[in-house]
Amino acid sequence: MTTAGTGHAEADRDEKGGIRTALAGLTTRGRSFLAAGVAAAVCSYVLGQSDLLRVGLLLAVLPLVCATVLYRTRYRVAGSRRLSPARVPAGSEARVHLRMDNVSRLPTGLLMLQDRVPYVLGPRPRFVLDRVEAGGRREVSYRVRSDLRGRYPLGPLQLRLTDPFGMCELTRSFSTYDNLTVIPRVEPLAPVRFSGEAKGYGDGRQRSLALAGEDDVIPRGYRYGDDLRRVHWRSTARYGELMVRREEQPQRARCTVLLDTRGIAFQGAGPDAAFEWAVAGAASVLVHMLERGFSVRLLTDTGSAVPGEGGDGFAGASQGSADAAGLMMDTLAVIDHSDGAGLSRAYDVLRGGNEGLLVAFLGDLDEEQAAVVARMRQRGGGAVAFVLDSETWVREPSDVPGPSDGSEERLRMLREAGWTTVGVPRGASLDDLWRQADRERRGVAAAGGGEGP
């Protein structure tokens, strides 16, 4: 269970107008007692009744004493909040634990607790707590849930205190708040192998010499069992001992996930919109590739990547892969539409090299942008594109029998450039499309005489 956001909130003790604040917290009962006491004191003066004056003083002093004690008590109550977990997939629930500690030597009166939450997470939680003894604590919890990804603030916590006589009510607002991150849903994917993907840890090895040429090879000392054909005679003569060429080093397979965030490429909004499907698809592929040991990189149409990501992306199958996945999920949780009109910036980033598998989630493409995407495919790696015709996502399924002619033409252009392309219908399962892309890739390889996986 993940724990986050724990910490005691402290009030501002330098608040001005303390007496005015305490008097403003008087309830109807307290104001009635105060008015009755003042009236009794005036009547005692007019009628000359000293006993009535004593009653009036008692009635007037009681709400004032309650307000003073309650005002001092409000600074002796500490609050804390704990989220479990602090990062939750869309559509799942998280539990928020609230804890109140009485750090004073006196018991509190009735406590009414309220936490501020965004409307999308559900109704505002309210709790009523009995008196808390000196040094005691009370714990309550509530659940929050959102179908929309994002980062939502929780707090500040508000505490309303009342005295045992019901004369005064004061509200205290704590200063701390926590963030609940709702990440995209991640769908498990089948362990298929695309063209260009096998060159990495797990399914295969890509071997490369550390340096450029034969003369730049850095040799090492001979070890028992080394192949004598790898003896480097020039270095042997130089060092006076048998030297062999260094073994070729395995190179970790790479995968780049391209997410099209252009606002003009997607229509509709809400958890079932085409853009939300694309974001969830990108998240699923990133997690899937990390689990398979790939070095993954998230790229958007603006050419930006995840903050803190290295040149080769985040390495999978390592101790930091969970942190890398969390960082990418946090980025996808708040990603939004861009104002860009094209994919040229992403193409400039991909043109720099970085062979490996390229998985793209694309919105509506015109002929120009389809040509840009076609040029993104690297010779040494595979390329898979999931293309969403957003117009079919905003209409009823009965209104649109299938993809438009323009969408089919864009898919054909990408296939001719070597992409494995799949059109994404409304509400489709990514795992089914993932398997479909593998079958299409196998069919193309078999028709072209290529090797199977």
Short mmCIF file of C-alpha atoms in Angstrom, two decimals:
data_model
loop_
_atom_site.label_atom_id
_atom_site.label_comp_id
_atom_site.label_asym_id
_atom_site.label_seq_id
_atom_site.Cartn_x
_atom_site.Cartn_y
_atom_site.Cartn_z
CA MET A 1 0.00 0.00 0.00
CA THR A 2 1.43 3.35 -1.00
CA THR A 3 1.49 6.06 1.64
CA ALA A 4 1.84 9.69 0.77
CA GLY A 5 0.91 13.13 1.89
CA THR A 6 1.39 12.57 5.62
CA GLY A 7 2.22 15.60 7.66
CA HIS A 8 0.86 17.78 10.43
CA ALA A 9 -0.74 21.06 9.47
CA GLU A 10 0.01 24.04 11.63
CA ALA A 11 -2.17 27.09 11.95
CA ASP A 12 -1.00 30.65 11.88
CA ARG A 13 -0.64 31.70 15.50
CA ASP A 14 -0.13 35.34 14.63
CA GLU A 15 -3.71 35.78 13.50
CA LYS A 16 -5.01 39.25 14.28
CA GLY A 17 -8.35 40.10 15.72
CA GLY A 18 -8.55 37.04 17.97
CA ILE A 19 -11.28 38.47 20.19
CA ARG A 20 -13.31 39.53 17.19
CA THR A 21 -12.93 36.08 15.65
CA ALA A 22 -14.00 34.37 18.86
CA LEU A 23 -17.09 36.56 19.22
CA ALA A 24 -18.00 36.00 15.57
CA GLY A 25 -18.11 32.27 16.31
CA LEU A 26 -20.89 32.58 18.87
CA THR A 27 -23.87 30.40 18.01
CA THR A 28 -27.49 31.45 18.31
CA ARG A 29 -27.55 30.00 21.79
CA GLY A 30 -24.41 31.87 22.74
CA ARG A 31 -25.71 35.17 21.40
CA SER A 32 -29.00 34.60 23.21
CA PHE A 33 -27.20 34.00 26.50
CA LEU A 34 -25.08 37.10 25.98
CA ALA A 35 -28.10 39.24 25.14
CA ALA A 36 -30.04 37.86 28.08
CA GLY A 37 -27.14 38.59 30.41
CA VAL A 38 -26.85 42.18 29.19
CA ALA A 39 -30.60 42.66 29.50
CA ALA A 40 -30.60 41.22 33.01
CA ALA A 41 -27.75 43.54 34.02
CA VAL A 42 -29.62 46.59 32.69
CA CYS A 43 -32.83 45.53 34.45
CA SER A 44 -30.96 45.03 37.71
CA TYR A 45 -29.64 48.57 37.47
CA VAL A 46 -33.05 50.04 36.68
CA LEU A 47 -34.91 47.98 39.29
CA GLY A 48 -32.13 48.01 41.87
CA GLN A 49 -32.03 44.23 42.18
CA SER A 50 -28.49 43.03 42.95
CA ASP A 51 -29.43 39.35 42.63
CA LEU A 52 -30.59 39.95 39.10
CA LEU A 53 -27.19 41.47 38.34
CA ARG A 54 -25.48 38.26 39.41
CA VAL A 55 -27.72 36.24 37.10
CA GLY A 56 -27.02 38.62 34.23
CA LEU A 57 -23.27 38.39 34.75
CA LEU A 58 -23.45 34.62 34.74
CA LEU A 59 -25.45 34.57 31.54
CA ALA A 60 -23.10 37.03 29.80
CA VAL A 61 -19.81 35.56 31.00
CA LEU A 62 -20.59 31.95 30.11
CA PRO A 63 -20.57 32.38 26.27
CA LEU A 64 -17.54 34.67 26.51
CA VAL A 65 -15.58 32.11 28.52
CA CYS A 66 -16.59 29.33 26.08
CA ALA A 67 -15.49 31.44 23.11
CA THR A 68 -12.14 32.25 24.74
CA VAL A 69 -11.38 28.65 25.69
CA LEU A 70 -12.45 27.37 22.29
CA TYR A 71 -10.34 29.97 20.50
CA ARG A 72 -7.27 28.82 22.41
CA THR A 73 -8.11 25.15 21.90
CA ARG A 74 -8.29 25.43 18.11
CA TYR A 75 -4.50 25.78 17.97
CA ARG A 76 -3.97 22.63 20.01
CA VAL A 77 -5.46 20.22 17.48
CA ALA A 78 -3.20 18.77 14.75
CA GLY A 79 -4.42 17.16 11.55
CA SER A 80 -2.80 14.84 9.01
CA ARG A 81 -3.82 13.18 5.75
CA ARG A 82 -2.61 9.95 4.16
CA LEU A 83 -3.42 8.65 0.68
CA SER A 84 -3.35 4.99 -0.23
CA PRO A 85 -2.37 4.88 -2.93
CA ALA A 86 -1.24 8.32 -4.07
CA ARG A 87 -1.25 7.21 -7.72
CA VAL A 88 -4.34 5.37 -8.94
CA PRO A 89 -5.57 4.33 -12.42
CA ALA A 90 -8.63 6.05 -13.83
CA GLY A 91 -11.81 4.34 -12.69
CA SER A 92 -10.21 2.92 -9.54
CA GLU A 93 -10.68 4.06 -5.98
CA ALA A 94 -8.21 5.53 -3.53
CA ARG A 95 -8.73 5.88 0.20
CA VAL A 96 -7.93 9.03 2.11
CA HIS A 97 -7.18 8.66 5.81
CA LEU A 98 -7.62 11.65 8.11
CA ARG A 99 -6.22 11.79 11.62
CA MET A 100 -6.85 14.37 14.34
CA ASP A 101 -4.58 14.62 17.38
CA ASN A 102 -5.43 16.57 20.53
CA VAL A 103 -2.07 17.87 21.72
CA SER A 104 -3.48 19.94 24.58
CA ARG A 105 -4.10 19.01 28.21
CA LEU A 106 -7.81 19.61 27.95
CA PRO A 107 -10.42 17.52 26.13
CA THR A 108 -12.07 18.99 23.08
CA GLY A 109 -15.74 19.38 22.44
CA LEU A 110 -17.60 18.11 19.41
CA LEU A 111 -15.47 18.17 16.25
CA MET A 112 -16.89 18.52 12.75
CA LEU A 113 -14.34 17.61 10.09
CA GLN A 114 -14.52 18.52 6.40
CA ASP A 115 -12.03 17.96 3.61
CA ARG A 116 -12.05 19.84 0.32
CA VAL A 117 -11.98 17.66 -2.78
CA PRO A 118 -12.59 18.52 -6.45
CA TYR A 119 -16.07 17.84 -7.71
CA VAL A 120 -14.83 15.18 -10.14
CA LEU A 121 -13.65 13.03 -7.20
CA GLY A 122 -17.04 12.89 -5.53
CA PRO A 123 -18.99 14.73 -2.81
CA ARG A 124 -17.21 16.70 -0.12
CA PRO A 125 -16.66 14.39 2.88
CA ARG A 126 -17.89 15.51 6.31
CA PHE A 127 -17.42 13.78 9.67
CA VAL A 128 -18.61 14.40 13.21
CA LEU A 129 -16.20 13.34 15.97
CA ASP A 130 -16.97 13.02 19.65
CA ARG A 131 -14.88 14.81 22.22
CA VAL A 132 -11.21 13.88 22.05
CA GLU A 133 -9.50 13.34 25.37
CA ALA A 134 -6.23 15.03 26.22
CA GLY A 135 -3.48 13.50 24.12
CA GLY A 136 -6.00 11.37 22.22
CA ARG A 137 -6.56 10.90 18.52
CA ARG A 138 -9.34 10.06 16.10
CA GLU A 139 -9.04 8.55 12.61
CA VAL A 140 -11.58 8.56 9.80
CA SER A 141 -11.34 7.74 6.10
CA TYR A 142 -13.23 8.23 2.86
CA ARG A 143 -12.93 7.04 -0.73
CA VAL A 144 -12.39 9.05 -3.91
CA ARG A 145 -12.73 7.93 -7.51
CA SER A 146 -12.34 9.57 -10.91
CA ASP A 147 -12.88 8.36 -14.44
CA LEU A 148 -10.79 11.26 -15.74
CA ARG A 149 -7.04 11.22 -15.47
CA GLY A 150 -5.33 14.22 -13.92
CA ARG A 151 -3.70 15.56 -10.77
CA TYR A 152 -6.24 16.64 -8.18
CA PRO A 153 -5.52 18.60 -4.98
CA LEU A 154 -7.01 17.37 -1.71
CA GLY A 155 -7.41 19.94 1.03
CA PRO A 156 -7.00 22.08 2.89
CA LEU A 157 -8.65 20.32 5.78
CA GLN A 158 -11.25 22.29 7.72
CA LEU A 159 -12.10 21.62 11.34
CA ARG A 160 -15.09 23.09 13.13
CA LEU A 161 -14.95 22.99 16.92
CA THR A 162 -17.80 23.46 19.37
CA ASP A 163 -17.80 23.78 23.14
CA PRO A 164 -19.76 21.35 25.35
CA PHE A 165 -22.50 23.95 25.94
CA GLY A 166 -22.97 24.77 22.27
CA MET A 167 -22.21 28.45 22.85
CA CYS A 168 -19.54 28.87 20.15
CA GLU A 169 -18.39 27.30 16.90
CA LEU A 170 -15.01 28.08 15.34
CA THR A 171 -13.57 26.89 12.05
CA ARG A 172 -9.90 26.15 11.59
CA SER A 173 -8.36 25.68 8.14
CA PHE A 174 -5.11 23.76 7.94
CA SER A 175 -2.51 24.93 5.48
CA THR A 176 -1.36 21.66 3.89
CA TYR A 177 -2.84 19.75 0.99
CA ASP A 178 -1.92 16.66 -1.02
CA ASN A 179 -2.20 15.65 -4.66
CA LEU A 180 -3.95 12.57 -5.94
CA THR A 181 -2.64 11.52 -9.35
CA VAL A 182 -5.11 9.66 -11.54
CA ILE A 183 -3.10 7.93 -14.26
CA PRO A 184 -4.40 6.40 -17.50
CA ARG A 185 -5.72 2.86 -17.48
CA VAL A 186 -3.06 0.31 -18.42
CA GLU A 187 -4.23 -2.70 -20.43
CA PRO A 188 -2.11 -5.88 -20.35
CA LEU A 189 -0.73 -6.72 -23.80
CA ALA A 190 0.23 -10.01 -25.38
CA PRO A 191 4.00 -10.65 -25.69
CA VAL A 192 4.13 -10.45 -29.48
CA ARG A 193 7.28 -9.60 -31.43
CA PHE A 194 7.33 -6.99 -34.14
CA SER A 195 9.89 -6.50 -36.87
CA GLY A 196 12.96 -4.77 -35.46
CA GLU A 197 11.92 -5.60 -31.93
CA ALA A 198 13.88 -8.81 -31.53
CA LYS A 199 17.17 -6.96 -31.33
CA GLY A 200 17.42 -6.67 -27.60
CA TYR A 201 17.47 -8.38 -24.30
CA GLY A 202 15.06 -11.22 -23.84
CA ASP A 203 14.35 -12.40 -27.38
CA GLY A 204 17.63 -11.69 -29.08
CA ARG A 205 20.87 -9.77 -29.02
CA GLN A 206 22.15 -6.87 -31.04
CA ARG A 207 25.89 -6.90 -31.05
CA SER A 208 28.01 -3.86 -31.80
CA LEU A 209 31.67 -3.08 -31.41
CA ALA A 210 32.43 -0.41 -28.88
CA LEU A 211 34.40 1.74 -31.28
CA ALA A 212 34.30 2.62 -34.93
CA GLY A 213 36.86 0.51 -36.74
CA GLU A 214 39.39 -2.30 -36.58
CA ASP A 215 42.21 0.03 -35.58
CA ASP A 216 40.15 1.48 -32.73
CA VAL A 217 39.34 -1.85 -31.07
CA ILE A 218 40.37 -1.86 -27.40
CA PRO A 219 41.86 -5.30 -26.65
CA ARG A 220 41.94 -7.14 -23.35
CA GLY A 221 44.12 -9.84 -21.90
CA TYR A 222 43.70 -13.42 -23.08
CA ARG A 223 41.48 -15.61 -20.92
CA TYR A 224 41.33 -19.37 -20.90
CA GLY A 225 38.76 -20.50 -23.47
CA ASP A 226 38.99 -17.43 -25.73
CA ASP A 227 38.93 -18.11 -29.44
CA LEU A 228 42.43 -17.78 -30.84
CA ARG A 229 40.99 -16.27 -33.99
CA ARG A 230 40.22 -13.16 -31.95
CA VAL A 231 43.87 -12.58 -31.01
CA HIS A 232 44.89 -8.98 -31.71
CA TRP A 233 48.52 -9.40 -32.84
CA ARG A 234 49.40 -5.72 -32.93
CA SER A 235 48.46 -5.27 -29.28
CA THR A 236 50.13 -8.55 -28.39
CA ALA A 237 53.39 -7.23 -29.78
CA ARG A 238 52.94 -3.91 -28.01
CA TYR A 239 52.16 -5.26 -24.53
CA GLY A 240 54.27 -8.41 -24.67
CA GLU A 241 51.37 -10.69 -23.73
CA LEU A 242 48.58 -12.38 -25.61
CA MET A 243 45.73 -9.91 -26.23
CA VAL A 244 42.35 -10.55 -27.80
CA ARG A 245 39.71 -8.27 -29.25
CA ARG A 246 37.13 -7.22 -26.74
CA GLU A 247 33.86 -9.09 -26.94
CA GLU A 248 31.08 -7.38 -28.74
CA GLN A 249 28.68 -5.83 -26.28
CA PRO A 250 24.97 -6.54 -26.24
CA GLN A 251 22.91 -3.46 -26.89
CA ARG A 252 19.61 -2.97 -25.14
CA ALA A 253 16.62 -2.89 -27.43
CA ARG A 254 14.86 0.44 -27.71
CA CYS A 255 11.27 1.43 -28.17
CA THR A 256 9.88 4.89 -28.82
CA VAL A 257 6.20 5.60 -28.23
CA LEU A 258 4.95 8.57 -30.22
CA LEU A 259 1.76 10.19 -28.93
CA ASP A 260 -0.05 12.63 -31.18
CA THR A 261 -1.50 15.38 -28.95
CA ARG A 262 -2.56 17.89 -31.60
CA GLY A 263 -5.87 19.44 -30.74
CA ILE A 264 -6.94 19.53 -34.38
CA ALA A 265 -6.37 15.77 -34.71
CA PHE A 266 -8.95 14.72 -32.13
CA GLN A 267 -12.60 15.49 -31.54
CA GLY A 268 -14.73 15.03 -28.48
CA ALA A 269 -13.95 15.03 -24.77
CA GLY A 270 -14.51 12.83 -21.75
CA PRO A 271 -13.23 9.44 -20.64
CA ASP A 272 -14.49 7.73 -23.83
CA ALA A 273 -12.98 10.22 -26.27
CA ALA A 274 -10.47 9.21 -28.93
CA PHE A 275 -7.66 11.20 -27.32
CA GLU A 276 -8.15 9.44 -23.98
CA TRP A 277 -7.94 6.09 -25.77
CA ALA A 278 -4.67 7.16 -27.38
CA VAL A 279 -3.20 8.27 -24.03
CA ALA A 280 -4.23 5.00 -22.38
CA GLY A 281 -2.77 3.07 -25.32
CA ALA A 282 0.56 4.87 -25.04
CA ALA A 283 0.65 4.14 -21.31
CA SER A 284 -0.06 0.45 -21.90
CA VAL A 285 2.69 0.08 -24.49
CA LEU A 286 5.23 1.93 -22.34
CA VAL A 287 4.59 -0.30 -19.33
CA HIS A 288 4.56 -3.42 -21.51
CA MET A 289 7.92 -2.60 -23.08
CA LEU A 290 9.49 -1.69 -19.75
CA GLU A 291 8.46 -5.05 -18.35
CA ARG A 292 10.10 -6.76 -21.33
CA GLY A 293 13.42 -5.02 -20.65
CA PHE A 294 13.32 -2.38 -23.38
CA SER A 295 14.71 1.11 -23.10
CA VAL A 296 11.56 3.12 -23.70
CA ARG A 297 11.03 6.73 -24.62
CA LEU A 298 7.85 8.78 -24.73
CA LEU A 299 7.70 11.37 -27.49
CA THR A 300 4.94 13.80 -28.43
CA ASP A 301 4.24 15.76 -31.57
CA THR A 302 5.90 18.80 -29.98
CA GLY A 303 9.22 16.92 -29.81
CA SER A 304 9.20 16.85 -26.01
CA ALA A 305 9.77 13.82 -23.84
CA VAL A 306 9.41 12.94 -20.17
CA PRO A 307 11.43 15.20 -17.82
CA GLY A 308 14.48 13.35 -16.54
CA GLU A 309 14.49 10.88 -19.41
CA GLY A 310 17.90 9.96 -20.80
CA GLY A 311 18.94 10.01 -24.42
CA ASP A 312 18.03 6.35 -24.87
CA GLY A 313 14.94 6.59 -22.71
CA PHE A 314 14.26 4.79 -19.46
CA ALA A 315 15.85 1.39 -19.02
CA GLY A 316 13.54 -1.51 -18.29
CA ALA A 317 14.12 -4.68 -16.26
CA SER A 318 16.05 -2.72 -13.63
CA GLN A 319 15.49 -1.50 -10.12
CA GLY A 320 14.53 1.91 -11.41
CA SER A 321 11.99 0.65 -13.96
CA ALA A 322 9.13 1.09 -11.49
CA ASP A 323 10.18 4.69 -10.86
CA ALA A 324 10.53 5.24 -14.60
CA ALA A 325 7.05 3.87 -15.20
CA GLY A 326 5.68 6.08 -12.45
CA LEU A 327 7.33 9.15 -13.92
CA MET A 328 5.90 8.46 -17.36
CA MET A 329 2.47 7.75 -15.91
CA ASP A 330 2.59 11.07 -14.05
CA THR A 331 3.42 12.79 -17.33
CA LEU A 332 0.56 11.09 -19.16
CA ALA A 333 -1.83 11.85 -16.30
CA VAL A 334 -1.67 15.59 -17.03
CA ILE A 335 -0.87 15.60 -20.74
CA ASP A 336 -3.23 17.71 -22.81
CA HIS A 337 -3.81 18.81 -26.39
CA SER A 338 -1.09 20.84 -28.04
CA ASP A 339 -1.58 23.84 -30.29
CA GLY A 340 0.63 22.42 -33.02
CA ALA A 341 -0.63 21.64 -36.49
CA GLY A 342 2.01 19.15 -37.63
CA LEU A 343 4.35 16.35 -36.64
CA SER A 344 7.57 17.81 -38.02
CA ARG A 345 9.14 18.36 -34.59
CA ALA A 346 8.72 14.72 -33.69
CA TYR A 347 10.19 13.77 -37.06
CA ASP A 348 13.26 15.93 -36.37
CA VAL A 349 13.84 14.08 -33.09
CA LEU A 350 13.43 10.65 -34.66
CA ARG A 351 15.64 11.53 -37.61
CA GLY A 352 18.64 11.66 -35.27
CA GLY A 353 18.87 7.86 -35.14
CA ASN A 354 17.84 5.66 -32.20
CA GLU A 355 17.05 2.46 -34.06
CA GLY A 356 14.39 0.30 -32.54
CA LEU A 357 10.68 -0.23 -32.44
CA LEU A 358 8.49 2.82 -33.04
CA VAL A 359 4.88 2.67 -31.84
CA ALA A 360 2.73 5.65 -32.78
CA PHE A 361 -0.75 6.66 -31.65
CA LEU A 362 -2.03 9.12 -34.22
CA GLY A 363 -5.16 11.17 -34.67
CA ASP A 364 -6.58 12.53 -37.91
CA LEU A 365 -3.92 12.84 -40.62
CA ASP A 366 -4.07 14.91 -43.75
CA GLU A 367 -1.94 14.03 -46.77
CA GLU A 368 0.96 16.24 -45.67
CA GLN A 369 1.15 14.84 -42.15
CA ALA A 370 0.78 11.29 -43.42
CA ALA A 371 3.85 11.88 -45.58
CA VAL A 372 5.77 13.14 -42.53
CA VAL A 373 4.82 10.06 -40.54
CA ALA A 374 5.81 7.82 -43.45
CA ARG A 375 9.34 9.24 -43.32
CA MET A 376 9.66 8.55 -39.59
CA ARG A 377 10.18 4.85 -40.03
CA GLN A 378 13.79 3.85 -39.49
CA ARG A 379 15.39 1.24 -41.70
CA GLY A 380 16.72 -0.84 -38.83
CA GLY A 381 13.55 -0.94 -36.75
CA GLY A 382 9.90 -1.81 -36.90
CA ALA A 383 7.10 0.73 -36.90
CA VAL A 384 3.52 0.23 -35.74
CA ALA A 385 0.87 2.91 -36.06
CA PHE A 386 -2.55 3.00 -34.42
CA VAL A 387 -4.54 5.59 -36.35
CA LEU A 388 -7.75 6.98 -34.85
CA ASP A 389 -10.37 8.48 -37.12
CA SER A 390 -11.85 10.75 -34.44
CA GLU A 391 -14.93 11.52 -36.50
CA THR A 392 -16.12 7.96 -35.97
CA TRP A 393 -15.70 8.39 -32.21
CA VAL A 394 -18.08 11.32 -31.85
CA ARG A 395 -20.94 9.77 -33.80
CA GLU A 396 -23.15 6.83 -33.08
CA PRO A 397 -21.85 3.53 -34.50
CA SER A 398 -24.96 3.17 -36.67
CA ASP A 399 -24.28 6.55 -38.33
CA VAL A 400 -20.78 5.70 -39.55
CA PRO A 401 -20.47 2.21 -41.06
CA GLY A 402 -16.71 2.33 -41.31
CA PRO A 403 -13.63 4.50 -41.74
CA SER A 404 -13.76 7.30 -44.27
CA ASP A 405 -12.05 7.03 -47.65
CA GLY A 406 -9.50 9.63 -46.57
CA SER A 407 -8.55 7.58 -43.52
CA GLU A 408 -8.10 4.45 -45.60
CA GLU A 409 -5.88 6.38 -48.01
CA ARG A 410 -3.64 7.54 -45.13
CA LEU A 411 -3.35 3.98 -43.86
CA ARG A 412 -2.32 2.83 -47.32
CA MET A 413 0.39 5.51 -47.50
CA LEU A 414 1.86 4.36 -44.21
CA ARG A 415 1.78 0.70 -45.21
CA GLU A 416 3.64 1.48 -48.42
CA ALA A 417 6.31 3.21 -46.34
CA GLY A 418 6.84 0.06 -44.27
CA TRP A 419 4.55 0.78 -41.32
CA THR A 420 2.31 -1.82 -39.76
CA THR A 421 -0.88 0.21 -39.51
CA VAL A 422 -4.14 -0.50 -37.72
CA GLY A 423 -7.25 1.64 -37.79
CA VAL A 424 -8.79 2.08 -34.36
CA PRO A 425 -12.59 1.85 -34.25
CA ARG A 426 -14.61 3.31 -31.44
CA GLY A 427 -14.23 1.48 -28.12
CA ALA A 428 -11.74 -1.07 -29.47
CA SER A 429 -9.53 -3.15 -27.18
CA LEU A 430 -5.87 -2.31 -27.47
CA ASP A 431 -4.83 -5.91 -26.83
CA ASP A 432 -6.96 -7.09 -29.76
CA LEU A 433 -5.46 -4.43 -32.02
CA TRP A 434 -1.99 -5.30 -30.73
CA ARG A 435 -2.49 -8.90 -31.80
CA GLN A 436 -4.00 -7.77 -35.10
CA ALA A 437 -0.91 -5.66 -35.81
CA ASP A 438 1.28 -8.70 -35.16
CA ARG A 439 -0.80 -10.81 -37.55
CA GLU A 440 -0.58 -8.15 -40.25
CA ARG A 441 3.16 -7.91 -39.77
CA ARG A 442 3.44 -11.70 -40.06
CA GLY A 443 1.37 -11.66 -43.25
CA VAL A 444 3.53 -8.99 -44.83
CA ALA A 445 6.70 -10.84 -43.85
CA ALA A 446 5.39 -14.11 -45.28
CA ALA A 447 4.31 -12.45 -48.52
CA GLY A 448 7.69 -10.78 -48.88
CA GLY A 449 9.64 -13.89 -48.00
CA GLY A 450 10.82 -12.37 -44.75
CA GLU A 451 11.61 -14.22 -41.59
CA GLY A 452 9.01 -14.98 -39.01
CA PRO A 453 9.37 -13.96 -35.40
#
